[in-house]
Structure formats: C-alpha cells, structure tokens
Amino acid sequence: MTLISWVDDSPRNRPALVAAFTGWNDAGDAASGALAWLASRWDTTEVATLDPEPFYDFADTRPRLHLEDDGSRSLIWPSNDLMAATVTGAETPDGADTELALLVGTEPQLKWRTFAQQIVDMAQRLDSPLVVTLGALLTDVPHTRPTPIYGSSDDPEMAAQLGLTPSSYEGPTGIVGVLHNACATAGLQTASLWAAVPGYASEIPSPKASLALVRRLGTLLDLSPDTSELEEMAESYERHVSELADQADETSEYIAELESAYDRETEENGEIEEMRSTDPGEFVDQIEQFLRDQRS
C-alpha cells in the first residue's frame, strides 16, 4: 500500500530536509513553531503528504471539523506535509536562491518504524544530503536568559564538519530518535537541534525558543533569515511570563535560583546558547545539582 502521496513530482536540487513534529518532542511548541514560522515567510510548494490512517489512534489524536467560507464542513486529519521552500538570495551567502524541504508533522502513536521509513523514503526521493530534526524539551532553565540550544549528530564525519558531537544519550525517545536511527540505517547524514524550554512555563508557546532554533538552524545551513518579527514575539513572551511569575512569590524565587545557576554555568563554560553538548541532560543535571545544593 502506498502511504506517501506525491503532489508535485518536479525535479529538486538536492534540498536538505528539515523536520519537526508536534507532541513529545515539541515543548512549548518551539520546534513546530520554528518550522511553521520559516514556512510562512518563504515561498512554499506542497510536495507530498503522508496518509495518517496507519499511524494514529484517532480517539487520542482526533481529526478536527473546519467550517468553510461557504458554510460547508471539512475534516482536518493529523498531517505530515512535505513542502519545498525557496530561500531567497537575500538570505544566502552567495546571493543565489536555494531550496529546502520542510516537513511539519505530528508524532504518531502507531507503527513508528514504518512511519520513520516513510520519511526516509521522502529524503531519498529528494536526494537530500542532510536530514535535520528540530526538537524542544522541558528543563530547569529561566525564561529571562538566552535559550540553550543543543546540537548532535550520529554521523562522526558530519559531526566533525558541523562542530557537533556524536550523541551519547541513553533512555526513552520520541519519533525524532526513531527517525534518526532509521536515517542512520539508510546511510543518510543527520543532525538534530534541541531548545530548552522552562518547565514552569510548559503550557505557554515559546517563540523565544523557536527564535533560538531558527538562528542555530541558519548557522547550520548557512542561511540568514530576517528574524525581527520573531524577536518581537520573543520579547512579548518574556514579558508575559515575567508578569505571570510576579503574581506568585514561590515562582519568582524559583526563577531567581535558576538565573543564578544559569549565570554560574555561563561564567564557567561560556555562553550557554552557543554551547554544543552531546546530551541536553548534561546541562539539566548541572542545574538540578545546583538547585539541590541551594536547598540543602
């Protein structure tokens, strides 16, 4: 059974494929938000879509009813849409337009290996030289400081070229981890970028973390998107979270502890936003140990 529907079969110029999935890998909607923001500012063409039927428990991830302008209703199913995005010369180092493949998806509940293989098939069909995934995790970091970004690659050659470190993480994973394993098995080069989102603001979408991901992705792919709009959204987010925190003394005190831990780590190891770590958990462990020391 064919699970990928190819909408536009035009030849592509070996675009890198960048993917983000809502769900477990997307704290504060930061990863999906970053990719959606990029897709909204670039000219995009729908290339392919993945049949959701085998991969979702629709009692858990439910389709949505949408009211059309003419009064009719349509169903919107969980989607995994592949788009070709044209990046204008103003955002590239040589001034020439370039192309990226963007996959904005939803983490499935079922048949993860089959799902990941579909993404691998898409990348192979496009002859993508690199598959980049974006993710975000909840950690003990303050919203008032630069967002930590962690990068890794399972390919030693790619890791050395990009200044990343092969991942040493062991433990539970989401669809991003499964996809990276499938790509490695297929011989595809991969890289992954993760943003740290404050756990105390888990219910608030974080354009600040999205901004940090967009900036690091730009560095990775040698692109320079104009992020002024996203910067304004990030500033509004920081003000909003601060206003909410000021209403609860315990939260304000906790944030002050996180700021002290962050500042100490920055003093010892440099700007955390620029650090590249084999495992986001390493920084989280250091923060948690500091908090334990403060409370003992």
CSV table of C-alpha atoms in Angstrom, one decimal, residues 18-20 26 29-42 87 91 100 102 104 132-136 147-150 192-197 206-234 273-274:
chain,number,residue,atom,x,y,z
A,18,VAL,CA,14.3,19.9,8.0
A,19,ALA,CA,11.6,18.2,10.1
A,20,ALA,CA,9.7,19.0,13.3
A,26,ASP,CA,7.9,19.8,21.0
A,29,ASP,CA,5.5,24.3,20.5
A,30,ALA,CA,9.1,25.6,19.9
A,31,ALA,CA,10.2,23.2,17.2
A,32,SER,CA,7.0,23.1,15.2
A,33,GLY,CA,6.7,26.8,15.7
A,34,ALA,CA,10.1,27.5,14.3
A,35,LEU,CA,9.4,25.4,11.2
A,36,ALA,CA,6.0,26.9,10.7
A,37,TRP,CA,7.4,30.4,11.0
A,38,LEU,CA,10.0,29.7,8.4
A,39,ALA,CA,7.4,28.1,6.1
A,40,SER,CA,5.2,31.2,6.5
A,41,ARG,CA,8.0,33.6,5.3
A,42,TRP,CA,9.3,31.6,2.4
A,87,VAL,CA,15.0,30.7,0.2
A,91,GLU,CA,19.2,35.1,3.0
A,100,LEU,CA,14.9,23.4,1.4
A,102,LEU,CA,10.3,21.3,5.2
A,104,VAL,CA,5.9,19.8,9.5
A,132,VAL,CA,17.9,17.9,10.3
A,133,THR,CA,15.3,17.5,13.0
A,134,LEU,CA,14.2,20.2,15.5
A,135,GLY,CA,13.1,19.4,19.0
A,136,ALA,CA,12.4,21.1,22.3
A,147,THR,CA,17.7,29.8,25.3
A,148,PRO,CA,20.2,26.9,25.4
A,149,ILE,CA,20.4,25.1,22.1
A,150,TYR,CA,22.0,21.6,21.9
A,192,SER,CA,19.5,17.4,15.5
A,193,LEU,CA,18.9,20.7,17.2
A,194,TRP,CA,17.1,21.0,20.6
A,195,ALA,CA,15.9,24.0,22.5
A,196,ALA,CA,15.5,24.1,26.3
A,197,VAL,CA,12.1,25.4,27.5
A,206,SER,CA,7.6,29.8,23.4
A,207,PRO,CA,8.6,31.9,20.4
A,208,LYS,CA,11.8,32.7,22.2
A,209,ALA,CA,12.8,29.0,21.9
A,210,SER,CA,11.6,29.0,18.3
A,211,LEU,CA,13.8,32.0,17.6
A,212,ALA,CA,16.9,30.3,19.1
A,213,LEU,CA,16.2,27.2,16.9
A,214,VAL,CA,15.8,29.3,13.8
A,215,ARG,CA,19.1,31.1,14.5
A,216,ARG,CA,21.0,27.9,15.1
A,217,LEU,CA,19.4,26.3,12.0
A,218,GLY,CA,20.5,29.3,10.0
A,219,THR,CA,24.1,28.8,11.2
A,220,LEU,CA,23.9,25.1,10.4
A,221,LEU,CA,22.6,25.6,6.9
A,222,ASP,CA,24.5,28.9,6.2
A,223,LEU,CA,21.3,30.9,5.9
A,224,SER,CA,20.4,34.4,7.3
A,225,PRO,CA,16.7,34.7,7.7
A,226,ASP,CA,15.3,38.1,8.9
A,227,THR,CA,14.1,37.2,12.4
A,228,SER,CA,13.0,40.7,13.5
A,229,GLU,CA,9.3,39.6,13.7
A,230,LEU,CA,10.2,36.5,15.7
A,231,GLU,CA,12.4,38.7,18.0
A,232,GLU,CA,9.4,40.9,18.8
A,233,MET,CA,7.3,37.8,19.6
A,234,ALA,CA,10.1,36.5,21.9
A,273,GLU,CA,23.2,29.5,23.9
A,274,GLU,CA,26.5,28.8,22.0
